[in-house]
């Protein structure tokens, strides 16, 4: 999880290389809606309006995209949109009916509030109940503190299972979405803790699988809508980037490499490359190239990463539309070399792992 969070932080800073580590932090790409003399405008205005889709997912009539990807897309999914929400509540072993009824009401209200906050997202909610020690357990013997404490707790709370079942039904939760974790379960990574972690991981993966399938459906509907080639190229680049990004959360390097490559190809071949569009293409391709190179390096395919990097440079070797700042293209090229060199250096420093020579990213 720490490894994935580090990847998340990288993309949150720059949107350009969640797999590749700190090499992508040098220059965050912004996708601007308006062009202001090739300057780096305010990221807050870098967006395109939400696309109105028809019932089957096709773009609305006369839809014209004003950008390839929202400026906050990576940051939004890293920092603002959870794949799973966890509600935590505590109770004391041996609580009477009044205390438990109050807990049930409080938990139901909190679960409902979380669901309302996430109502536009197809994410699941998990409830974790943490028992606090019964005051009588303080008198347990020092010879077997955990055993005595747990025995007393179970003796005082023989109907805990029935209470938890009633609580989850009152809150509208499935049985697998409720976990009761004793202190020793957490401290010793007991079976209940491992089961909770397994559920959490499974639901997170399922969320990104559903997200990936939803975006694939949008891409398929758009490709059949008879849109102009340049509009279709923009939408394809957008959708393939999102699909690959959701595969990245699933740690599926084969699929993420495939769709990042398709997004890259749609950017360089179909999206207009004049005015602000050129800068959008260059900056998104910069992010996609870093992700592709990082995926190859993570698989130990250094030569393939080098080929991808060289292809990337050839695509943008000639400066175009640099306006009054001809040095901006050289600055962009320098950043490509520095980021790739840093990725290679990180791989060399990390060495090879025990999984067949793959570097850890």
mmCIF file of C-alpha atoms in Angstrom:
data_model
loop_
_atom_site.group_PDB
_atom_site.id
_atom_site.type_symbol
_atom_site.label_atom_id
_atom_site.label_comp_id
_atom_site.label_asym_id
_atom_site.label_seq_id
_atom_site.Cartn_x
_atom_site.Cartn_y
_atom_site.Cartn_z
ATOM 1 C CA UNK A 1 0.000 0.000 0.000
ATOM 2 C CA UNK A 2 2.903 2.363 0.756
ATOM 3 C CA UNK A 3 4.291 1.601 -2.689
ATOM 4 C CA UNK A 4 0.948 2.381 -4.316
ATOM 5 C CA UNK A 5 0.595 5.586 -2.286
ATOM 6 C CA UNK A 6 4.024 6.733 -3.494
ATOM 7 C CA UNK A 7 2.854 6.114 -7.027
ATOM 8 C CA UNK A 8 -0.297 8.075 -6.253
ATOM 9 C CA UNK A 9 1.681 11.009 -4.890
ATOM 10 C CA UNK A 10 3.756 11.119 -8.061
ATOM 11 C CA UNK A 11 0.735 11.454 -10.307
ATOM 12 C CA UNK A 12 -0.929 13.862 -7.927
ATOM 13 C CA UNK A 13 2.065 16.150 -8.346
ATOM 14 C CA UNK A 14 2.360 15.893 -12.091
ATOM 15 C CA UNK A 15 -0.114 13.525 -13.663
ATOM 16 C CA UNK A 16 2.798 11.970 -15.448
ATOM 17 C CA UNK A 17 4.023 8.626 -14.269
ATOM 18 C CA UNK A 18 2.399 6.958 -11.319
ATOM 19 C CA UNK A 19 4.539 3.886 -11.971
ATOM 20 C CA UNK A 20 7.736 5.728 -12.583
ATOM 21 C CA UNK A 21 8.485 7.276 -9.213
ATOM 22 C CA UNK A 22 9.881 10.746 -8.634
ATOM 23 C CA UNK A 23 11.103 11.198 -12.192
ATOM 24 C CA UNK A 24 7.637 12.398 -13.140
ATOM 25 C CA UNK A 25 7.543 15.165 -10.530
ATOM 26 C CA UNK A 26 9.721 17.635 -12.375
ATOM 27 C CA UNK A 27 7.087 19.407 -14.412
ATOM 28 C CA UNK A 28 3.378 18.753 -13.937
ATOM 29 C CA UNK A 29 1.535 18.837 -17.243
ATOM 30 C CA UNK A 30 -1.507 21.115 -17.357
ATOM 31 C CA UNK A 31 -4.226 20.768 -19.942
ATOM 32 C CA UNK A 32 -5.454 24.283 -20.554
ATOM 33 C CA UNK A 33 -8.764 25.228 -22.023
ATOM 34 C CA UNK A 34 -7.551 28.558 -23.417
ATOM 35 C CA UNK A 35 -4.284 29.440 -25.080
ATOM 36 C CA UNK A 36 -2.400 32.465 -23.758
ATOM 37 C CA UNK A 37 0.793 32.995 -25.700
ATOM 38 C CA UNK A 38 2.159 29.553 -24.839
ATOM 39 C CA UNK A 39 2.268 30.503 -21.177
ATOM 40 C CA UNK A 40 1.485 28.151 -18.347
ATOM 41 C CA UNK A 41 -1.999 29.243 -17.341
ATOM 42 C CA UNK A 42 -3.860 28.671 -14.118
ATOM 43 C CA UNK A 43 -4.636 24.998 -13.671
ATOM 44 C CA UNK A 44 -8.032 25.905 -12.233
ATOM 45 C CA UNK A 45 -9.183 27.032 -15.685
ATOM 46 C CA UNK A 46 -7.664 24.034 -17.425
ATOM 47 C CA UNK A 47 -10.712 21.926 -18.104
ATOM 48 C CA UNK A 48 -13.325 21.014 -20.635
ATOM 49 C CA UNK A 49 -17.054 21.005 -19.853
ATOM 50 C CA UNK A 50 -18.697 17.747 -18.873
ATOM 51 C CA UNK A 51 -19.833 15.808 -21.891
ATOM 52 C CA UNK A 52 -23.564 15.187 -22.112
ATOM 53 C CA UNK A 53 -24.027 11.573 -23.163
ATOM 54 C CA UNK A 54 -27.048 9.945 -24.643
ATOM 55 C CA UNK A 55 -28.624 6.896 -23.039
ATOM 56 C CA UNK A 56 -26.305 4.493 -24.867
ATOM 57 C CA UNK A 57 -23.177 6.469 -23.997
ATOM 58 C CA UNK A 58 -22.776 8.237 -27.337
ATOM 59 C CA UNK A 59 -21.633 11.885 -27.228
ATOM 60 C CA UNK A 60 -24.343 14.478 -27.310
ATOM 61 C CA UNK A 61 -25.270 16.024 -30.627
ATOM 62 C CA UNK A 62 -22.819 18.667 -31.883
ATOM 63 C CA UNK A 63 -20.405 17.889 -29.048
ATOM 64 C CA UNK A 64 -16.998 19.493 -29.637
ATOM 65 C CA UNK A 65 -14.231 18.704 -27.117
ATOM 66 C CA UNK A 66 -12.198 21.671 -25.916
ATOM 67 C CA UNK A 67 -9.481 19.564 -24.316
ATOM 68 C CA UNK A 68 -8.097 16.057 -24.179
ATOM 69 C CA UNK A 69 -8.163 15.425 -20.441
ATOM 70 C CA UNK A 70 -9.233 17.372 -17.378
ATOM 71 C CA UNK A 71 -6.312 18.967 -15.593
ATOM 72 C CA UNK A 72 -7.226 17.391 -12.259
ATOM 73 C CA UNK A 73 -8.010 13.874 -13.503
ATOM 74 C CA UNK A 74 -5.031 12.123 -11.902
ATOM 75 C CA UNK A 75 -5.125 14.199 -8.723
ATOM 76 C CA UNK A 76 -8.868 13.679 -8.353
ATOM 77 C CA UNK A 77 -8.632 9.898 -8.337
ATOM 78 C CA UNK A 78 -5.549 9.876 -6.132
ATOM 79 C CA UNK A 79 -6.674 12.334 -3.468
ATOM 80 C CA UNK A 80 -10.424 12.904 -3.673
ATOM 81 C CA UNK A 81 -12.279 9.826 -4.914
ATOM 82 C CA UNK A 82 -12.007 6.710 -2.741
ATOM 83 C CA UNK A 83 -12.342 3.237 -4.208
ATOM 84 C CA UNK A 84 -13.712 2.042 -0.861
ATOM 85 C CA UNK A 85 -15.027 3.996 2.126
ATOM 86 C CA UNK A 86 -14.426 2.629 5.634
ATOM 87 C CA UNK A 87 -16.626 3.726 8.538
ATOM 88 C CA UNK A 88 -15.107 2.995 11.968
ATOM 89 C CA UNK A 89 -17.116 2.768 15.186
ATOM 90 C CA UNK A 90 -16.245 1.645 18.713
ATOM 91 C CA UNK A 91 -18.305 -0.115 21.360
ATOM 92 C CA UNK A 92 -17.688 -1.651 24.767
ATOM 93 C CA UNK A 93 -18.097 -5.346 25.449
ATOM 94 C CA UNK A 94 -21.092 -5.854 27.670
ATOM 95 C CA UNK A 95 -22.952 -2.711 26.556
ATOM 96 C CA UNK A 96 -26.614 -2.800 27.448
ATOM 97 C CA UNK A 97 -29.518 -2.567 25.075
ATOM 98 C CA UNK A 98 -29.748 1.224 25.333
ATOM 99 C CA UNK A 99 -26.057 1.752 24.477
ATOM 100 C CA UNK A 100 -26.247 -0.660 21.568
ATOM 101 C CA UNK A 101 -29.398 0.978 20.182
ATOM 102 C CA UNK A 102 -27.627 4.347 20.286
ATOM 103 C CA UNK A 103 -24.616 2.837 18.514
ATOM 104 C CA UNK A 104 -26.887 1.360 15.867
ATOM 105 C CA UNK A 105 -28.535 4.714 15.198
ATOM 106 C CA UNK A 106 -25.184 6.521 15.053
ATOM 107 C CA UNK A 107 -23.631 3.970 12.705
ATOM 108 C CA UNK A 108 -26.624 4.001 10.360
ATOM 109 C CA UNK A 109 -26.464 7.804 10.162
ATOM 110 C CA UNK A 110 -22.724 7.785 9.416
ATOM 111 C CA UNK A 111 -23.026 5.063 6.787
ATOM 112 C CA UNK A 112 -25.894 6.930 5.113
ATOM 113 C CA UNK A 113 -23.893 10.175 5.097
ATOM 114 C CA UNK A 114 -20.913 8.449 3.477
ATOM 115 C CA UNK A 115 -23.149 6.874 0.854
ATOM 116 C CA UNK A 116 -24.727 10.221 0.030
ATOM 117 C CA UNK A 117 -21.279 11.754 -0.401
ATOM 118 C CA UNK A 118 -20.360 8.935 -2.786
ATOM 119 C CA UNK A 119 -23.706 8.582 -4.537
ATOM 120 C CA UNK A 120 -22.279 9.509 -7.949
ATOM 121 C CA UNK A 121 -19.561 6.854 -7.615
ATOM 122 C CA UNK A 122 -20.016 3.110 -7.668
ATOM 123 C CA UNK A 123 -17.892 2.549 -4.553
ATOM 124 C CA UNK A 124 -18.635 0.275 -1.603
ATOM 125 C CA UNK A 125 -18.787 1.107 2.106
ATOM 126 C CA UNK A 126 -17.246 -1.132 4.783
ATOM 127 C CA UNK A 127 -18.010 -0.902 8.511
ATOM 128 C CA UNK A 128 -15.296 -1.707 11.065
ATOM 129 C CA UNK A 129 -16.337 -2.211 14.689
ATOM 130 C CA UNK A 130 -13.592 -1.877 17.304
ATOM 131 C CA UNK A 131 -14.484 -3.224 20.770
ATOM 132 C CA UNK A 132 -13.040 -1.388 23.762
ATOM 133 C CA UNK A 133 -12.009 -3.418 26.837
ATOM 134 C CA UNK A 134 -14.605 -4.163 29.476
ATOM 135 C CA UNK A 135 -13.594 -2.403 32.748
ATOM 136 C CA UNK A 136 -13.834 -5.733 34.575
ATOM 137 C CA UNK A 137 -11.072 -7.087 32.316
ATOM 138 C CA UNK A 138 -8.573 -4.872 34.164
ATOM 139 C CA UNK A 139 -8.516 -7.490 36.922
ATOM 140 C CA UNK A 140 -7.236 -10.276 34.645
ATOM 141 C CA UNK A 141 -4.153 -12.178 35.687
ATOM 142 C CA UNK A 142 -0.749 -11.159 34.427
ATOM 143 C CA UNK A 143 0.042 -14.758 33.511
ATOM 144 C CA UNK A 144 -2.359 -14.701 30.571
ATOM 145 C CA UNK A 145 -3.557 -11.138 29.975
ATOM 146 C CA UNK A 146 -4.957 -11.523 26.471
ATOM 147 C CA UNK A 147 -6.529 -14.890 27.163
ATOM 148 C CA UNK A 148 -8.251 -13.748 30.348
ATOM 149 C CA UNK A 149 -9.428 -10.508 28.773
ATOM 150 C CA UNK A 150 -10.856 -12.225 25.737
ATOM 151 C CA UNK A 151 -12.570 -14.930 27.805
ATOM 152 C CA UNK A 152 -14.256 -12.303 29.966
ATOM 153 C CA UNK A 153 -15.294 -10.297 26.918
ATOM 154 C CA UNK A 154 -16.856 -13.336 25.275
ATOM 155 C CA UNK A 155 -18.640 -14.282 28.468
ATOM 156 C CA UNK A 156 -20.129 -10.799 28.735
ATOM 157 C CA UNK A 157 -21.083 -10.612 25.079
ATOM 158 C CA UNK A 158 -22.424 -13.992 24.032
ATOM 159 C CA UNK A 159 -24.988 -12.324 21.751
ATOM 160 C CA UNK A 160 -22.463 -10.078 19.943
ATOM 161 C CA UNK A 161 -22.953 -11.929 16.664
ATOM 162 C CA UNK A 162 -26.704 -11.360 16.743
ATOM 163 C CA UNK A 163 -26.229 -7.692 17.598
ATOM 164 C CA UNK A 164 -23.767 -7.165 14.744
ATOM 165 C CA UNK A 165 -26.145 -8.895 12.321
ATOM 166 C CA UNK A 166 -28.998 -6.632 13.393
ATOM 167 C CA UNK A 167 -26.766 -3.565 13.096
ATOM 168 C CA UNK A 168 -25.577 -4.360 9.569
ATOM 169 C CA UNK A 169 -29.129 -5.061 8.413
ATOM 170 C CA UNK A 170 -30.305 -1.790 9.925
ATOM 171 C CA UNK A 171 -27.494 -0.013 8.052
ATOM 172 C CA UNK A 172 -28.138 -1.884 4.802
ATOM 173 C CA UNK A 173 -24.717 -3.549 4.635
ATOM 174 C CA UNK A 174 -23.713 -6.973 3.355
ATOM 175 C CA UNK A 175 -22.183 -9.443 5.797
ATOM 176 C CA UNK A 176 -18.772 -9.273 4.111
ATOM 177 C CA UNK A 177 -18.788 -5.487 4.500
ATOM 178 C CA UNK A 178 -18.793 -5.597 8.314
ATOM 179 C CA UNK A 179 -15.714 -6.514 10.356
ATOM 180 C CA UNK A 180 -15.309 -6.782 14.126
ATOM 181 C CA UNK A 181 -11.626 -6.386 14.995
ATOM 182 C CA UNK A 182 -10.423 -7.163 18.503
ATOM 183 C CA UNK A 183 -7.222 -5.515 19.737
ATOM 184 C CA UNK A 184 -5.267 -8.756 19.417
ATOM 185 C CA UNK A 185 -6.548 -9.257 15.850
ATOM 186 C CA UNK A 186 -4.991 -5.944 14.887
ATOM 187 C CA UNK A 187 -1.795 -6.336 16.913
ATOM 188 C CA UNK A 188 -1.108 -9.893 15.778
ATOM 189 C CA UNK A 189 -2.600 -9.667 12.263
ATOM 190 C CA UNK A 190 -5.158 -12.266 13.213
ATOM 191 C CA UNK A 191 -7.617 -14.003 10.933
ATOM 192 C CA UNK A 192 -10.251 -11.279 11.270
ATOM 193 C CA UNK A 193 -7.713 -8.605 10.306
ATOM 194 C CA UNK A 194 -6.518 -10.598 7.302
ATOM 195 C CA UNK A 195 -10.091 -11.186 6.213
ATOM 196 C CA UNK A 196 -10.845 -7.459 6.489
ATOM 197 C CA UNK A 197 -7.765 -6.561 4.449
ATOM 198 C CA UNK A 198 -8.737 -9.126 1.804
ATOM 199 C CA UNK A 199 -12.222 -7.627 1.523
ATOM 200 C CA UNK A 200 -10.802 -4.107 1.331
ATOM 201 C CA UNK A 201 -8.393 -5.069 -1.440
ATOM 202 C CA UNK A 202 -11.023 -7.025 -3.359
ATOM 203 C CA UNK A 203 -13.535 -4.169 -3.282
ATOM 204 C CA UNK A 204 -10.895 -1.638 -4.354
ATOM 205 C CA UNK A 205 -9.892 -3.794 -7.316
ATOM 206 C CA UNK A 206 -13.557 -4.303 -8.203
ATOM 207 C CA UNK A 207 -14.154 -0.550 -8.162
ATOM 208 C CA UNK A 208 -11.393 0.102 -10.688
ATOM 209 C CA UNK A 209 -12.545 -2.855 -12.772
ATOM 210 C CA UNK A 210 -16.043 -1.348 -12.962
ATOM 211 C CA UNK A 211 -14.568 2.069 -13.774
ATOM 212 C CA UNK A 212 -12.431 0.609 -16.558
ATOM 213 C CA UNK A 213 -15.409 -1.239 -18.079
ATOM 214 C CA UNK A 214 -17.593 1.869 -17.919
ATOM 215 C CA UNK A 215 -15.035 3.971 -19.794
ATOM 216 C CA UNK A 216 -14.564 1.191 -22.344
ATOM 217 C CA UNK A 217 -18.308 1.298 -23.007
ATOM 218 C CA UNK A 218 -18.108 5.067 -23.571
ATOM 219 C CA UNK A 219 -15.219 4.615 -26.002
ATOM 220 C CA UNK A 220 -17.072 1.928 -27.928
ATOM 221 C CA UNK A 221 -20.219 4.058 -28.183
ATOM 222 C CA UNK A 222 -18.226 7.107 -29.315
ATOM 223 C CA UNK A 223 -16.368 5.107 -31.969
ATOM 224 C CA UNK A 224 -19.715 4.091 -33.504
ATOM 225 C CA UNK A 225 -21.252 7.559 -33.402
ATOM 226 C CA UNK A 226 -19.854 8.708 -36.764
ATOM 227 C CA UNK A 227 -17.930 11.617 -35.254
ATOM 228 C CA UNK A 228 -15.406 13.649 -37.265
ATOM 229 C CA UNK A 229 -11.939 12.037 -37.210
ATOM 230 C CA UNK A 230 -10.355 14.790 -35.117
ATOM 231 C CA UNK A 231 -13.129 14.584 -32.493
ATOM 232 C CA UNK A 232 -12.910 10.806 -32.392
ATOM 233 C CA UNK A 233 -9.116 11.013 -31.931
ATOM 234 C CA UNK A 234 -9.489 13.331 -28.935
ATOM 235 C CA UNK A 235 -12.117 11.104 -27.323
ATOM 236 C CA UNK A 236 -10.106 7.948 -27.999
ATOM 237 C CA UNK A 237 -6.986 9.494 -26.447
ATOM 238 C CA UNK A 238 -9.047 10.539 -23.426
ATOM 239 C CA UNK A 239 -10.771 7.202 -22.944
ATOM 240 C CA UNK A 240 -7.683 5.055 -23.513
ATOM 241 C CA UNK A 241 -5.764 7.146 -20.967
ATOM 242 C CA UNK A 242 -8.504 6.600 -18.398
ATOM 243 C CA UNK A 243 -8.757 2.870 -19.102
ATOM 244 C CA UNK A 244 -4.990 2.461 -18.736
ATOM 245 C CA UNK A 245 -5.035 4.531 -15.556
ATOM 246 C CA UNK A 246 -7.648 2.256 -13.981
ATOM 247 C CA UNK A 247 -5.627 -0.794 -15.043
ATOM 248 C CA UNK A 248 -2.694 0.823 -13.249
ATOM 249 C CA UNK A 249 -4.662 0.740 -10.002
ATOM 250 C CA UNK A 250 -5.233 -2.969 -10.649
ATOM 251 C CA UNK A 251 -1.477 -3.456 -11.148
ATOM 252 C CA UNK A 252 -2.115 -4.968 -14.582
ATOM 253 C CA UNK A 253 1.041 -3.838 -16.400
ATOM 254 C CA UNK A 254 0.245 -5.712 -19.601
ATOM 255 C CA UNK A 255 -3.118 -3.980 -20.077
ATOM 256 C CA UNK A 256 -1.970 -0.566 -18.873
ATOM 257 C CA UNK A 257 0.929 -0.643 -21.347
ATOM 258 C CA UNK A 258 -1.447 -1.584 -24.163
ATOM 259 C CA UNK A 259 -3.914 1.228 -23.493
ATOM 260 C CA UNK A 260 -1.329 3.889 -22.682
ATOM 261 C CA UNK A 261 0.281 3.057 -26.045
ATOM 262 C CA UNK A 262 -3.085 3.406 -27.802
ATOM 263 C CA UNK A 263 -3.714 6.732 -26.074
ATOM 264 C CA UNK A 264 -0.261 7.921 -27.121
ATOM 265 C CA UNK A 265 -0.823 6.909 -30.760
ATOM 266 C CA UNK A 266 -4.192 8.680 -30.898
ATOM 267 C CA UNK A 267 -2.590 11.817 -29.481
ATOM 268 C CA UNK A 268 0.257 12.013 -31.974
ATOM 269 C CA UNK A 269 -1.678 10.877 -35.046
ATOM 270 C CA UNK A 270 -5.192 12.249 -34.773
ATOM 271 C CA UNK A 271 -5.375 15.221 -32.402
ATOM 272 C CA UNK A 272 -4.828 18.628 -34.066
ATOM 273 C CA UNK A 273 -1.327 19.941 -33.410
ATOM 274 C CA UNK A 274 -1.719 23.671 -33.705
ATOM 275 C CA UNK A 275 -2.082 26.366 -31.084
ATOM 276 C CA UNK A 276 -2.971 25.147 -27.622
ATOM 277 C CA UNK A 277 -3.724 21.663 -28.934
ATOM 278 C CA UNK A 278 -0.031 21.154 -29.639
ATOM 279 C CA UNK A 279 0.866 21.887 -26.018
ATOM 280 C CA UNK A 280 -1.891 19.605 -24.760
ATOM 281 C CA UNK A 281 -0.608 16.810 -27.009
ATOM 282 C CA UNK A 282 3.008 17.318 -25.964
ATOM 283 C CA UNK A 283 2.294 17.420 -22.254
ATOM 284 C CA UNK A 284 -0.080 14.460 -22.252
ATOM 285 C CA UNK A 285 2.342 12.467 -24.411
ATOM 286 C CA UNK A 286 5.072 13.350 -21.933
ATOM 287 C CA UNK A 287 3.006 11.764 -19.154
ATOM 288 C CA UNK A 288 2.088 8.726 -21.255
ATOM 289 C CA UNK A 289 5.691 8.196 -22.327
ATOM 290 C CA UNK A 290 6.846 8.192 -18.700
ATOM 291 C CA UNK A 291 4.207 5.646 -17.801
ATOM 292 C CA UNK A 292 5.150 3.388 -20.708
ATOM 293 C CA UNK A 293 8.868 3.618 -19.953
ATOM 294 C CA UNK A 294 8.260 2.947 -16.268
ATOM 295 C CA UNK A 295 6.129 -0.108 -17.046
ATOM 296 C CA UNK A 296 8.887 -1.521 -19.270
ATOM 297 C CA UNK A 297 11.520 -0.853 -16.609
ATOM 298 C CA UNK A 298 9.366 -2.477 -13.943
ATOM 299 C CA UNK A 299 9.329 -5.600 -16.126
ATOM 300 C CA UNK A 300 13.101 -5.433 -16.547
ATOM 301 C CA UNK A 301 12.770 -4.548 -20.260
ATOM 302 C CA UNK A 302 15.373 -1.774 -20.355
ATOM 303 C CA UNK A 303 15.900 -2.015 -24.125
ATOM 304 C CA UNK A 304 12.161 -1.688 -24.744
ATOM 305 C CA UNK A 305 11.995 1.362 -22.489
ATOM 306 C CA UNK A 306 14.867 2.930 -24.432
ATOM 307 C CA UNK A 307 13.112 2.259 -27.749
ATOM 308 C CA UNK A 308 9.936 3.870 -26.447
ATOM 309 C CA UNK A 309 11.892 6.911 -25.270
ATOM 310 C CA UNK A 310 13.648 7.312 -28.629
ATOM 311 C CA UNK A 311 10.342 7.027 -30.509
ATOM 312 C CA UNK A 312 8.916 9.682 -28.221
ATOM 313 C CA UNK A 313 11.758 12.093 -29.008
ATOM 314 C CA UNK A 314 11.485 11.470 -32.752
ATOM 315 C CA UNK A 315 7.780 12.315 -32.643
ATOM 316 C CA UNK A 316 8.521 15.789 -31.310
ATOM 317 C CA UNK A 317 12.037 16.420 -32.600
ATOM 318 C CA UNK A 318 11.079 19.480 -34.654
ATOM 319 C CA UNK A 319 9.882 22.604 -32.825
ATOM 320 C CA UNK A 320 6.437 23.753 -33.919
ATOM 321 C CA UNK A 321 4.386 26.758 -32.969
ATOM 322 C CA UNK A 322 6.871 28.078 -30.403
ATOM 323 C CA UNK A 323 5.831 31.671 -31.025
ATOM 324 C CA UNK A 324 7.796 34.321 -29.198
ATOM 325 C CA UNK A 325 9.537 31.763 -26.950
ATOM 326 C CA UNK A 326 11.609 29.454 -29.183
ATOM 327 C CA UNK A 327 13.478 28.140 -26.142
ATOM 328 C CA UNK A 328 10.334 26.480 -24.788
ATOM 329 C CA UNK A 329 10.743 23.456 -27.061
ATOM 330 C CA UNK A 330 14.348 22.971 -25.931
ATOM 331 C CA UNK A 331 13.165 23.215 -22.336
ATOM 332 C CA UNK A 332 10.601 20.495 -23.022
ATOM 333 C CA UNK A 333 13.211 18.245 -24.672
ATOM 334 C CA UNK A 334 15.607 18.717 -21.766
ATOM 335 C CA UNK A 335 12.893 17.689 -19.324
ATOM 336 C CA UNK A 336 12.294 14.465 -21.268
ATOM 337 C CA UNK A 337 15.975 13.515 -21.005
ATOM 338 C CA UNK A 338 16.204 14.427 -17.321
ATOM 339 C CA UNK A 339 13.112 12.433 -16.353
ATOM 340 C CA UNK A 340 14.187 9.330 -18.269
ATOM 341 C CA UNK A 341 17.721 9.552 -16.875
ATOM 342 C CA UNK A 342 16.339 9.775 -13.355
ATOM 343 C CA UNK A 343 14.164 6.716 -13.960
ATOM 344 C CA UNK A 344 17.199 4.739 -15.141
ATOM 345 C CA UNK A 345 19.177 5.941 -12.141
ATOM 346 C CA UNK A 346 16.422 4.877 -9.748
ATOM 347 C CA UNK A 347 16.312 1.453 -11.357
ATOM 348 C CA UNK A 348 20.073 1.087 -11.056
ATOM 349 C CA UNK A 349 19.995 2.158 -7.406
ATOM 350 C CA UNK A 350 17.136 -0.192 -6.574
ATOM 351 C CA UNK A 351 18.902 -3.141 -8.189
ATOM 352 C CA UNK A 352 17.059 -6.314 -9.070
ATOM 353 C CA UNK A 353 14.486 -8.001 -6.929
ATOM 354 C CA UNK A 354 13.772 -11.648 -6.264
ATOM 355 C CA UNK A 355 11.060 -11.931 -8.927
ATOM 356 C CA UNK A 356 13.243 -12.637 -11.913
ATOM 357 C CA UNK A 357 15.198 -9.412 -12.136
ATOM 358 C CA UNK A 358 12.318 -6.953 -12.068
ATOM 359 C CA UNK A 359 13.061 -3.633 -10.456
ATOM 360 C CA UNK A 360 10.721 -2.433 -7.755
ATOM 361 C CA UNK A 361 8.589 0.589 -8.620
#
